[in-house]
Short mmCIF file of C-alpha atoms and ligand atoms in Angstrom, two decimals:
data_model
loop_
_atom_site.label_atom_id
_atom_site.label_comp_id
_atom_site.label_asym_id
_atom_site.label_seq_id
_atom_site.Cartn_x
_atom_site.Cartn_y
_atom_site.Cartn_z
CA MET J 167 4.46 -90.73 -78.91
CA ASN J 168 7.38 -88.37 -78.63
CA MET J 169 7.03 -84.93 -79.85
CA HIS J 170 10.80 -83.57 -80.20
CA SER J 171 12.21 -79.62 -80.56
CA ASN J 172 15.43 -78.12 -81.53
CA TYR J 173 17.91 -77.41 -78.75
CA ILE J 174 18.57 -73.62 -79.95
CA GLY J 175 20.62 -71.18 -77.82
CA GLY J 176 19.92 -73.58 -74.77
CA ALA J 177 16.27 -73.64 -75.07
CA TRP J 178 14.29 -76.41 -76.37
CA THR J 179 12.03 -74.71 -79.28
CA SER J 180 9.44 -76.48 -81.79
CA ALA J 181 8.81 -75.79 -85.51
CA ALA J 182 5.75 -75.20 -87.21
CA ARG J 183 5.69 -78.34 -89.21
CA MET J 184 7.05 -81.92 -87.79
CA ILE J 185 8.40 -85.16 -89.87
CA ASP J 186 7.84 -88.50 -88.77
CA VAL J 187 10.47 -90.78 -87.51
CA ILE J 188 9.99 -94.41 -88.44
CA SER J 189 11.37 -97.87 -87.12
CA PRO J 190 13.18 -99.56 -89.97
CA SER J 191 12.57 -103.01 -88.17
CA ASP J 192 8.53 -102.97 -88.39
CA GLY J 193 7.48 -99.52 -89.89
CA ARG J 194 5.96 -98.27 -87.01
CA LYS J 195 5.98 -94.33 -86.08
CA LEU J 196 8.49 -93.78 -83.21
CA ALA J 197 8.44 -90.07 -82.81
CA GLU J 198 8.11 -86.58 -84.46
CA ILE J 199 10.76 -84.01 -84.81
CA PRO J 200 10.65 -80.63 -86.12
CA ARG J 201 11.13 -80.02 -89.82
CA SER J 202 13.18 -77.02 -89.57
CA GLY J 203 14.16 -74.38 -92.14
CA ALA J 204 16.43 -71.38 -92.61
CA ALA J 205 14.81 -69.81 -89.65
CA GLU J 206 15.33 -72.12 -87.17
CA VAL J 207 19.16 -72.81 -88.90
CA ASP J 208 19.80 -68.83 -88.66
CA ALA J 209 18.71 -69.06 -85.24
CA ALA J 210 20.87 -71.49 -84.20
CA VAL J 211 23.81 -69.98 -85.89
CA SER J 212 22.80 -66.63 -84.47
CA ALA J 213 22.94 -68.46 -80.67
CA ALA J 214 25.97 -70.13 -81.36
CA GLN J 215 28.15 -66.74 -82.28
CA ALA J 216 26.38 -65.30 -79.36
CA ALA J 217 28.05 -68.38 -77.02
CA LEU J 218 31.49 -67.49 -78.60
CA ASP J 219 31.05 -64.04 -77.57
CA GLY J 220 29.74 -64.87 -74.29
CA GLU J 221 30.30 -67.51 -71.80
CA TRP J 222 31.70 -70.19 -73.93
CA GLY J 223 34.14 -67.97 -75.82
CA LYS J 224 35.58 -67.24 -72.68
CA LEU J 225 36.35 -70.61 -71.44
CA ASN J 226 39.86 -71.98 -71.13
CA ALA J 227 40.69 -75.57 -73.02
CA THR J 228 41.00 -77.19 -69.56
CA ALA J 229 37.47 -75.92 -68.53
CA ARG J 230 36.44 -76.94 -71.92
CA GLY J 231 37.73 -80.31 -71.81
CA ARG J 232 35.93 -80.77 -68.39
CA LEU J 233 32.97 -80.26 -69.96
CA LEU J 234 33.51 -82.91 -72.65
CA LEU J 235 34.76 -85.13 -70.04
CA ARG J 236 31.33 -84.95 -67.90
CA LEU J 237 29.43 -85.18 -71.08
CA SER J 238 31.16 -88.49 -71.62
CA GLN J 239 30.61 -89.81 -68.31
CA LEU J 240 26.51 -88.89 -68.72
CA ILE J 241 26.77 -90.87 -72.13
CA THR J 242 28.18 -93.75 -70.20
CA ARG J 243 25.82 -93.22 -67.45
CA ASP J 244 22.78 -93.41 -69.82
CA ALA J 245 24.45 -96.18 -72.29
CA GLU J 246 21.97 -98.93 -72.51
CA ALA J 247 19.05 -96.33 -73.07
CA LEU J 248 20.87 -94.78 -75.73
CA ALA J 249 21.83 -98.21 -77.25
CA ARG J 250 18.05 -99.00 -77.41
CA LEU J 251 17.10 -95.78 -78.72
CA GLU J 252 19.54 -96.14 -81.44
CA SER J 253 18.56 -99.52 -82.01
CA ASP J 254 14.83 -98.61 -82.61
CA ASP J 255 15.97 -95.44 -84.79
CA VAL J 256 18.38 -97.02 -87.21
CA GLY J 257 17.21 -100.67 -86.63
CA LYS J 258 20.61 -102.10 -85.87
CA PRO J 259 21.30 -104.93 -83.45
CA VAL J 260 21.37 -103.74 -79.78
CA SER J 261 24.82 -104.99 -79.24
CA GLN J 262 25.94 -103.14 -82.42
CA ALA J 263 24.11 -99.95 -80.65
CA ARG J 264 25.73 -100.48 -77.31
CA SER J 265 29.44 -100.61 -79.31
CA ASP J 266 28.43 -97.05 -80.85
CA VAL J 267 27.60 -95.92 -77.48
CA THR J 268 30.88 -96.67 -75.85
CA SER J 269 32.69 -95.24 -79.31
CA CYS J 270 30.81 -92.21 -78.59
CA ALA J 271 31.72 -91.84 -74.87
CA ARG J 272 35.38 -92.45 -75.99
CA TYR J 273 35.21 -89.35 -78.50
CA PHE J 274 34.28 -87.05 -75.77
CA GLU J 275 36.46 -88.44 -73.71
CA TYR J 276 39.46 -88.76 -75.90
CA TYR J 277 38.92 -85.02 -76.94
CA ALA J 278 38.46 -83.98 -73.19
CA GLY J 279 41.78 -85.04 -72.58
CA ALA J 280 42.95 -83.39 -76.00
CA ALA J 281 41.61 -80.05 -75.40
CA ASP J 282 44.20 -78.45 -73.54
CA LYS J 283 47.10 -79.93 -75.28
CA VAL J 284 47.13 -78.35 -78.47
CA HIS J 285 49.82 -75.65 -78.83
CA GLY J 286 51.54 -73.92 -81.28
CA GLU J 287 55.33 -73.47 -81.73
CA THR J 288 57.92 -70.30 -81.71
CA ILE J 289 59.89 -70.37 -84.95
CA PRO J 290 63.47 -69.28 -85.16
CA SER J 291 63.55 -66.14 -87.97
CA LEU J 292 65.16 -62.77 -87.78
CA ASN J 293 67.46 -62.14 -84.64
CA ASP J 294 65.06 -59.11 -83.23
CA HIS J 295 61.59 -60.81 -83.58
CA LEU J 296 59.98 -63.18 -81.64
CA VAL J 297 57.57 -65.48 -84.26
CA MET J 298 54.83 -67.89 -82.69
CA THR J 299 51.93 -69.45 -83.85
CA ILE J 300 48.76 -70.17 -82.20
CA TYR J 301 45.57 -72.18 -82.66
CA GLU J 302 41.82 -70.46 -82.20
CA PRO J 303 39.07 -71.93 -83.11
CA HIS J 304 36.91 -71.27 -86.56
CA GLY J 305 33.77 -69.90 -84.97
CA VAL J 306 30.63 -71.39 -85.59
CA THR J 307 31.11 -75.06 -86.77
CA ALA J 308 28.32 -76.69 -88.81
CA HIS J 309 28.12 -80.72 -88.46
CA ILE J 310 25.78 -82.10 -90.91
CA VAL J 311 25.87 -86.37 -90.02
CA PRO J 312 24.14 -89.40 -91.68
CA TRP J 313 22.08 -92.00 -90.50
CA ASN J 314 24.34 -95.30 -90.25
CA TYR J 315 26.16 -94.61 -87.16
CA PRO J 316 24.67 -91.37 -85.49
CA LEU J 317 26.14 -91.51 -82.25
CA GLN J 318 29.52 -92.54 -83.60
CA MET J 319 29.53 -89.88 -86.38
CA MET J 320 28.32 -86.93 -83.81
CA GLY J 321 31.15 -87.87 -81.46
CA ARG J 322 33.64 -87.82 -84.17
CA SER J 323 32.78 -84.58 -85.37
CA VAL J 324 31.21 -82.64 -82.58
CA ALA J 325 33.69 -83.64 -79.74
CA PRO J 326 36.86 -82.04 -81.24
CA ALA J 327 35.10 -79.07 -82.43
CA LEU J 328 34.16 -78.10 -79.05
CA ALA J 329 37.33 -79.07 -77.89
CA MET J 330 39.23 -76.55 -80.00
CA GLY J 331 36.58 -74.15 -78.65
CA ASN J 332 34.04 -73.91 -81.59
CA ALA J 333 30.10 -73.38 -81.01
CA ILE J 334 28.45 -76.23 -83.08
CA VAL J 335 25.18 -76.51 -84.79
CA LEU J 336 24.68 -80.02 -85.41
CA LYS J 337 22.10 -81.27 -88.25
CA PRO J 338 21.34 -84.95 -87.60
CA ALA J 339 19.89 -87.34 -90.74
CA GLU J 340 15.86 -87.21 -90.55
CA ASP J 341 15.74 -90.90 -90.60
CA THR J 342 17.70 -91.10 -87.02
CA PRO J 343 17.83 -87.71 -85.18
CA LEU J 344 16.59 -89.46 -82.01
CA THR J 345 20.08 -89.95 -80.26
CA ALA J 346 20.90 -86.56 -81.71
CA ILE J 347 18.18 -85.10 -79.33
CA ALA J 348 19.13 -87.37 -76.33
CA LEU J 349 22.98 -86.04 -76.62
CA ALA J 350 21.58 -82.28 -76.62
CA LYS J 351 19.73 -83.18 -73.69
CA LEU J 352 23.05 -84.78 -72.15
CA ALA J 353 24.79 -81.47 -73.13
CA GLU J 354 22.76 -79.31 -71.22
CA GLU J 355 23.10 -81.55 -67.84
CA ALA J 356 26.69 -81.43 -68.39
CA GLY J 357 26.61 -77.98 -68.02
CA PHE J 358 27.55 -76.62 -71.74
CA PRO J 359 27.10 -73.01 -71.97
CA GLN J 360 23.82 -71.85 -73.76
CA GLY J 361 24.56 -71.75 -77.41
CA SER J 362 27.60 -73.89 -77.72
CA PHE J 363 25.78 -77.03 -78.59
CA ASN J 364 22.86 -76.27 -80.86
CA VAL J 365 20.76 -79.32 -82.51
CA VAL J 366 18.50 -78.49 -85.50
CA THR J 367 16.38 -81.37 -87.31
CA GLY J 368 15.21 -81.62 -90.60
CA LEU J 369 15.41 -82.60 -94.16
CA GLY J 370 18.53 -82.32 -95.78
CA GLU J 371 17.47 -80.16 -98.70
CA GLU J 372 15.98 -77.83 -96.30
CA ALA J 373 17.57 -77.71 -92.86
CA GLY J 374 21.14 -79.18 -94.03
CA ALA J 375 21.22 -77.18 -97.31
CA ALA J 376 20.18 -73.92 -95.18
CA LEU J 377 22.85 -74.55 -92.68
CA ALA J 378 25.73 -75.46 -95.18
CA ALA J 379 24.85 -71.93 -97.10
CA HIS J 380 24.60 -69.90 -93.96
CA PRO J 381 27.26 -67.22 -94.24
CA GLY J 382 27.49 -67.47 -90.10
CA ILE J 383 29.31 -70.66 -89.99
CA SER J 384 33.17 -71.01 -90.46
CA HIS J 385 33.34 -74.37 -91.24
CA ILE J 386 31.53 -77.52 -92.42
CA SER J 387 32.06 -81.13 -91.30
CA PHE J 388 29.89 -83.21 -93.33
CA THR J 389 29.63 -86.89 -93.52
CA GLY J 390 26.91 -88.58 -96.14
CA SER J 391 27.20 -89.42 -99.84
CA ARG J 392 29.16 -88.18 -102.48
CA GLU J 393 26.42 -86.53 -104.21
CA VAL J 394 25.47 -84.22 -101.29
CA GLY J 395 29.05 -83.95 -100.54
CA MET J 396 29.79 -82.19 -103.78
CA LEU J 397 26.68 -79.86 -102.85
CA VAL J 398 28.08 -79.02 -99.26
CA GLN J 399 31.52 -78.12 -100.75
CA ALA J 400 30.00 -75.83 -103.50
CA ALA J 401 27.99 -74.03 -100.69
CA ALA J 402 31.22 -73.62 -98.63
CA ALA J 403 33.02 -72.59 -101.63
CA ARG J 404 30.28 -69.42 -101.97
CA ASN J 405 31.32 -68.57 -98.39
CA THR J 406 35.14 -69.18 -98.85
CA ILE J 407 35.08 -71.57 -95.53
CA PRO J 408 36.82 -74.93 -95.28
CA VAL J 409 35.17 -78.02 -95.17
CA THR J 410 35.83 -81.58 -94.19
CA LEU J 411 33.92 -84.24 -96.36
CA GLU J 412 33.99 -87.82 -95.25
CA LEU J 413 32.03 -89.39 -97.96
CA GLY J 414 31.38 -93.07 -99.06
CA GLY J 415 33.69 -96.00 -100.22
CA LYS J 416 34.02 -99.26 -102.59
CA SER J 417 36.89 -100.88 -100.27
CA PRO J 418 38.94 -103.75 -101.45
CA GLN J 419 40.08 -106.44 -99.18
CA ILE J 420 42.84 -108.19 -100.98
CA VAL J 421 43.72 -111.98 -100.11
CA PHE J 422 46.78 -113.76 -100.92
CA ALA J 423 46.92 -117.39 -101.16
CA ASP J 424 49.59 -117.36 -97.99
CA ALA J 425 47.22 -115.59 -95.42
CA ALA J 426 45.71 -116.72 -92.71
CA LEU J 427 42.59 -117.61 -94.35
CA VAL J 428 40.18 -118.22 -91.64
CA ASP J 429 41.01 -114.92 -89.75
CA ALA J 430 40.52 -113.09 -93.14
CA ALA J 431 37.15 -114.75 -93.91
CA THR J 432 35.75 -113.82 -90.45
CA ALA J 433 36.75 -110.37 -90.66
CA ILE J 434 35.56 -109.68 -94.43
CA VAL J 435 32.15 -111.20 -93.73
CA LYS J 436 32.02 -108.83 -90.95
CA ALA J 437 33.26 -106.03 -92.63
CA ILE J 438 30.61 -106.13 -94.99
CA THR J 439 27.69 -107.31 -92.95
CA GLN J 440 27.90 -105.08 -89.89
CA ASN J 441 25.13 -102.29 -89.71
CA ALA J 442 23.69 -104.09 -92.70
CA GLY J 443 26.69 -102.93 -94.91
CA GLN J 444 25.48 -99.62 -94.19
CA THR J 445 29.20 -98.60 -93.30
CA CYS J 446 31.38 -96.10 -95.45
CA SER J 447 34.11 -98.00 -94.81
CA ALA J 448 32.31 -101.53 -95.56
CA GLY J 449 35.03 -103.66 -97.30
CA SER J 450 32.50 -104.33 -100.28
CA ARG J 451 34.84 -105.78 -102.66
CA VAL J 452 36.91 -108.89 -101.85
CA LEU J 453 39.87 -109.31 -104.52
CA ILE J 454 41.04 -113.14 -104.23
CA GLU J 455 44.24 -114.63 -105.60
CA ASP J 456 43.42 -116.93 -108.56
CA SER J 457 44.81 -120.04 -106.79
CA ILE J 458 42.80 -119.88 -103.84
CA TYR J 459 39.44 -118.30 -105.56
CA ASP J 460 37.25 -121.15 -105.63
CA SER J 461 37.80 -122.34 -101.69
CA PHE J 462 38.07 -119.32 -100.32
CA THR J 463 34.50 -117.86 -102.05
CA ALA J 464 32.97 -121.50 -100.80
CA ASP J 465 33.95 -120.59 -97.39
CA LEU J 466 32.37 -116.97 -97.64
CA ALA J 467 29.33 -118.39 -99.17
CA LYS J 468 29.20 -120.65 -96.28
CA ARG J 469 29.56 -118.03 -93.86
CA PHE J 470 26.90 -115.75 -95.64
CA ARG J 471 24.19 -118.96 -95.25
CA GLU J 472 24.78 -119.18 -91.64
CA LEU J 473 24.49 -114.94 -91.04
CA ARG J 474 21.13 -114.29 -89.04
CA VAL J 475 18.85 -111.40 -90.06
CA GLY J 476 16.44 -110.00 -87.75
CA ALA J 477 14.63 -106.84 -85.90
CA GLY J 478 17.38 -104.59 -84.19
CA ALA J 479 15.92 -105.69 -80.91
CA ASP J 480 16.44 -109.41 -81.39
CA ASP J 481 20.19 -108.61 -81.62
CA LEU J 482 21.16 -111.28 -84.34
CA ASP J 483 23.92 -110.49 -87.10
CA LEU J 484 22.29 -108.20 -89.20
CA GLY J 485 19.09 -106.07 -88.95
CA PRO J 486 17.24 -104.15 -91.55
CA LEU J 487 18.58 -101.32 -93.86
CA VAL J 488 17.60 -97.59 -92.32
CA ASN J 489 14.38 -96.83 -94.88
CA ALA J 490 12.40 -98.41 -98.03
CA LYS J 491 14.55 -96.27 -100.17
CA GLN J 492 17.94 -97.83 -99.51
CA LYS J 493 16.23 -101.43 -99.24
CA GLU J 494 14.78 -100.78 -102.96
CA ARG J 495 18.51 -99.19 -104.07
CA VAL J 496 20.03 -102.27 -102.89
CA GLU J 497 17.49 -105.07 -104.07
CA ALA J 498 18.20 -103.15 -107.38
CA TYR J 499 21.52 -103.74 -107.32
CA ILE J 500 21.08 -107.54 -106.74
CA ALA J 501 18.38 -107.59 -109.57
CA LEU J 502 20.90 -106.05 -111.66
CA ALA J 503 23.27 -108.99 -111.12
CA ARG J 504 20.91 -111.61 -111.61
CA LYS J 505 20.09 -109.67 -115.23
CA ASP J 506 23.55 -109.35 -116.10
CA GLY J 507 23.91 -113.17 -115.37
CA LEU J 508 26.44 -112.53 -112.47
CA SER J 509 27.04 -115.64 -110.26
CA ILE J 510 25.13 -115.49 -106.87
CA LEU J 511 26.96 -117.52 -104.56
CA ALA J 512 24.73 -117.27 -101.50
CA GLU J 513 21.51 -115.58 -100.33
CA THR J 514 21.00 -115.44 -96.73
CA GLU J 515 17.51 -116.32 -95.47
CA ILE J 516 15.87 -113.64 -93.33
CA ALA J 517 14.39 -115.16 -90.10
CA ALA J 518 10.69 -116.04 -90.72
CA ARG J 519 9.53 -114.11 -87.71
CA THR J 520 10.50 -110.51 -89.03
CA ASP J 521 7.90 -107.87 -89.22
CA ASN J 522 6.94 -107.66 -93.41
CA ASN J 523 7.02 -103.40 -92.78
CA GLY J 524 10.73 -103.91 -91.77
CA PHE J 525 13.51 -102.91 -94.30
CA PHE J 526 15.08 -106.38 -94.70
CA VAL J 527 17.68 -107.33 -97.92
CA ARG J 528 19.21 -110.63 -97.92
CA PRO J 529 23.08 -110.37 -97.38
CA THR J 530 24.09 -111.69 -100.98
CA LEU J 531 27.81 -112.45 -102.26
CA ILE J 532 28.54 -112.36 -105.90
CA GLY J 533 31.37 -114.15 -107.47
CA ASP J 534 33.43 -113.28 -110.73
CA VAL J 535 32.13 -109.83 -110.92
CA PRO J 536 33.83 -108.22 -113.64
CA PRO J 537 36.20 -105.17 -112.12
CA GLU J 538 34.31 -102.74 -114.54
CA HIS J 539 31.01 -103.95 -113.48
CA ARG J 540 28.43 -101.16 -111.71
CA LEU J 541 28.49 -103.75 -108.88
CA ALA J 542 32.29 -103.35 -108.65
CA GLN J 543 32.28 -99.70 -108.99
CA GLU J 544 29.34 -98.22 -107.04
CA GLU J 545 28.73 -97.86 -103.43
CA ILE J 546 25.73 -100.03 -102.65
CA PHE J 547 25.83 -99.45 -98.93
CA GLY J 548 23.96 -102.76 -98.13
CA PRO J 549 25.23 -106.36 -97.35
CA VAL J 550 26.56 -107.24 -100.83
CA LEU J 551 29.95 -108.45 -101.19
CA VAL J 552 31.43 -108.99 -104.87
CA ALA J 553 34.24 -111.25 -105.19
CA ILE J 554 36.74 -110.50 -108.14
CA ARG J 555 39.70 -112.72 -109.37
CA ILE J 556 43.27 -111.52 -108.95
CA LYS J 557 46.54 -112.74 -110.52
CA ASN J 558 49.27 -111.01 -108.78
CA GLU J 559 50.19 -107.94 -106.97
CA ASP J 560 50.19 -105.46 -109.73
CA ASP J 561 46.54 -106.73 -110.84
CA ALA J 562 45.70 -106.39 -107.15
CA VAL J 563 46.69 -102.73 -107.02
CA ALA J 564 45.37 -101.68 -110.53
CA ILE J 565 41.51 -103.16 -109.36
CA ALA J 566 41.97 -102.09 -105.67
CA ASN J 567 42.69 -98.53 -107.13
CA GLY J 568 40.21 -98.69 -110.35
CA THR J 569 37.25 -96.97 -108.69
CA PRO J 570 36.72 -93.53 -107.97
CA TYR J 571 37.02 -93.78 -104.32
CA GLY J 572 39.64 -94.33 -101.83
CA LEU J 573 38.51 -94.67 -97.99
CA ALA J 574 39.79 -97.96 -96.75
CA ALA J 575 41.74 -101.24 -97.83
CA GLY J 576 42.58 -104.49 -96.28
CA VAL J 577 45.24 -106.69 -97.37
CA TRP J 578 45.71 -110.00 -96.19
CA THR J 579 49.43 -111.94 -96.65
CA ALA J 580 51.93 -113.59 -94.63
CA ASP J 581 54.58 -111.64 -96.61
CA MET J 582 54.94 -108.41 -94.50
CA GLY J 583 57.01 -107.02 -97.81
CA ARG J 584 54.23 -107.32 -100.04
CA GLY J 585 51.85 -106.25 -97.41
CA LEU J 586 53.90 -103.06 -97.06
CA ARG J 587 54.28 -102.31 -100.76
CA LEU J 588 50.49 -102.48 -101.15
CA ALA J 589 49.99 -100.34 -98.61
CA LYS J 590 51.79 -97.63 -100.21
CA ARG J 591 50.69 -97.92 -103.75
CA ILE J 592 46.99 -98.38 -102.96
CA LYS J 593 45.25 -94.97 -103.02
CA SER J 594 42.94 -94.80 -99.77
CA GLY J 595 42.95 -92.94 -96.37
CA GLN J 596 43.58 -96.13 -94.64
CA VAL J 597 45.04 -99.45 -95.40
CA PHE J 598 44.71 -102.43 -92.74
CA ILE J 599 47.24 -105.42 -93.15
CA ASN J 600 46.12 -108.54 -91.61
CA ASN J 601 43.14 -106.94 -89.94
CA TYR J 602 40.22 -104.59 -91.09
CA GLY J 603 39.43 -101.61 -88.71
CA ALA J 604 42.05 -102.13 -86.16
CA GLY J 605 39.07 -101.97 -83.27
CA GLY J 606 37.95 -98.49 -85.12
CA GLY J 607 39.96 -97.03 -82.49
CA VAL J 608 39.21 -93.06 -81.85
CA GLU J 609 42.79 -92.54 -81.87
CA MET J 610 43.50 -93.40 -85.36
CA PRO J 611 43.31 -90.35 -88.02
CA PHE J 612 40.50 -91.45 -90.49
CA GLY J 613 39.27 -90.01 -93.90
CA GLY J 614 39.36 -90.23 -97.55
CA VAL J 615 41.04 -89.54 -100.67
CA LYS J 616 39.62 -89.13 -104.19
CA ALA J 617 35.81 -89.07 -104.23
CA SER J 618 35.77 -90.44 -100.65
CA GLY J 619 36.63 -86.85 -99.57
CA HIS J 620 39.04 -85.11 -97.67
CA GLY J 621 40.24 -83.81 -94.33
CA ARG J 622 40.69 -85.90 -91.43
CA GLU J 623 38.80 -86.87 -88.49
CA LYS J 624 39.72 -88.95 -85.25
CA GLY J 625 42.87 -89.11 -83.69
CA PHE J 626 44.68 -85.79 -82.61
CA GLU J 627 44.48 -84.81 -86.22
CA ALA J 628 41.23 -83.69 -86.22
CA LEU J 629 41.97 -80.89 -83.83
CA TYR J 630 43.68 -79.41 -86.44
CA GLY J 631 40.92 -79.46 -88.69
CA PHE J 632 38.45 -77.48 -86.36
CA ALA J 633 41.07 -74.94 -85.65
CA SER J 634 42.69 -72.03 -87.62
CA MET J 635 46.50 -71.32 -87.05
CA LYS J 636 47.63 -67.82 -86.42
CA MET J 637 51.07 -66.56 -86.98
CA ILE J 638 52.14 -63.88 -84.58
CA ALA J 639 55.50 -61.63 -84.79
CA ILE J 640 56.69 -59.53 -82.22
CA LYS J 641 59.58 -56.94 -82.67
CA HIS J 642 61.49 -56.69 -79.79
CA GLY J 643 64.55 -55.04 -81.23
CA GLY J 644 68.14 -56.61 -80.58
P1 NAD L 818 23.11 -88.19 -97.23
O1 NAD L 818 24.53 -87.46 -98.20
O2 NAD L 818 22.30 -88.54 -97.92
O3 NAD L 818 22.62 -87.28 -95.89
C1 NAD L 818 23.83 -86.95 -95.22
C2 NAD L 818 23.19 -86.03 -94.46
O4 NAD L 818 23.58 -84.81 -95.28
C3 NAD L 818 22.26 -86.05 -93.96
O5 NAD L 818 21.91 -85.41 -92.79
C4 NAD L 818 21.38 -85.38 -94.68
O6 NAD L 818 19.82 -84.98 -94.28
C5 NAD L 818 21.87 -84.40 -95.31
N1 NAD L 818 21.76 -83.77 -96.60
C6 NAD L 818 21.11 -84.28 -97.61
N2 NAD L 818 20.65 -83.39 -98.47
C7 NAD L 818 21.20 -82.00 -98.23
C8 NAD L 818 21.58 -80.96 -98.90
N3 NAD L 818 21.18 -80.95 -100.22
N4 NAD L 818 22.45 -80.20 -98.25
C9 NAD L 818 22.90 -80.20 -96.86
N5 NAD L 818 22.69 -81.59 -96.07
C10 NAD L 818 21.96 -82.37 -96.58
O7 NAD L 818 24.01 -89.54 -96.77
P2 NAD L 818 23.34 -90.97 -96.17
O8 NAD L 818 22.57 -91.52 -97.35
O9 NAD L 818 22.76 -90.26 -95.00
O10 NAD L 818 24.70 -91.51 -95.70
C11 NAD L 818 25.33 -92.57 -96.37
C12 NAD L 818 26.51 -92.02 -96.88
O11 NAD L 818 27.32 -91.37 -96.32
C13 NAD L 818 26.92 -92.95 -97.75
O12 NAD L 818 27.66 -92.54 -98.69
C14 NAD L 818 28.29 -93.50 -96.83
O13 NAD L 818 29.57 -94.04 -97.37
C15 NAD L 818 28.51 -91.92 -96.46
N6 NAD L 818 29.26 -92.14 -95.15
C16 NAD L 818 30.55 -91.77 -94.64
C17 NAD L 818 31.36 -91.84 -93.87
C18 NAD L 818 33.04 -91.42 -93.75
O14 NAD L 818 33.11 -91.33 -92.50
N7 NAD L 818 33.46 -91.46 -94.95
C19 NAD L 818 30.48 -92.24 -92.49
C20 NAD L 818 29.45 -92.74 -92.62
C21 NAD L 818 28.90 -92.50 -93.88
#
């Protein structure tokens, strides 16, 4: 049994109370982690501030970039062990966890190269002044991440913050903290100065809330649910600090009759079943032009029935959900569909040899769902796809925009004019035409509008979110 510690100020420290970490594939106890509270959070924030005042704060951007690159190399060196750990902890198929490790390493590599390429401008103004802008780190940044893609979310949030010279305090989700602890060990090995990289584990309402409310932090990067996002934003407001919110979605995939339908069906099934549907940008509504609705849903149903569900280590198409609560939540939505007489077009069998203590849910395709129905409005966060008929472009736009969310959308059509018209009219942070996710590249800015949040992560754009611009004006006379 692994008993883990927090990583604060370059030291591994325990807490008085511990939390069990449970395997989603079979319910067995994997490890214990500190159940931190205000005291541990306070120590981590103080250590981060001391790092900014000390060795870390004195490093130049190139030196910071080299540390990030070293960390990326260490993640790649330990890729297989990290993938196995992530698969055990989250329940995801091990090959999906391998790709998460690759992404995490890539975030550190990308922002390593970017660290010394952010620079300000000089601005023509008065003849006898020189006006310039420079970018500075916010200070201590807080990173609260969810359980669905821990390694990816940590890389996405922490790497640009460190590249810009912030000192970070990372709070992983209590269900999936193990790779955060592994990442801290690698950061220590890479040589990050004491206090620049801190990890505090614990419950959201204790450690997470204490971190979000701490007066010593200068920015919060939060990825998680809309409900908690609102609490975090309120906490940030009390300290008048900026916050990046990456929240949920109810992302539409819009399919017109002229699309490459086999490609569309392949991508649409993948986008709702990857990570057992626990993906913020999962394409969870498919909007299908009336003339092909029956044949296209028949193809989707066939593909759903062929999906293989099993333990993460079995490396099939889908693993279990992360915990019992999520399983109950998703199954309640499927029960609601039955109660309301919605048409269940496919329900995948779960492999007979899966453990009864695992949190498995049958991937489910539901047809002719009214756009205003709860199943078409709320984020289910499981492998449940709802199909909706559309008449034309206007109908597609109205339904696509008709939820509180605005994270991602897919448009499938051979008519590029129509694709672009829809891309402009759909209210969401990203639109994919004839693909979904574009390979998930680290280089592509990502974020939401409406209830899906605000601020952008990934790409070069993220660096500006982790920096504050300062204007300097020098009067030199004329
Ligand atoms: P969650 O909001 O329950 O938890 C996210 C994190 O917040 C965890 O670390 C948790 O411990 C912490 N937390 C919980 N209560 C807190 C509080 N009161 N104060 C501070 N922190 C607190 O979310 P989840 O269930 O772990 O993740 C699923 C959600 O995340 C979904 O809605 C999903 O769409 C969203 N998500 C969004 C993105 C994105 O980029 N937009 C990416 C991944 C997940």
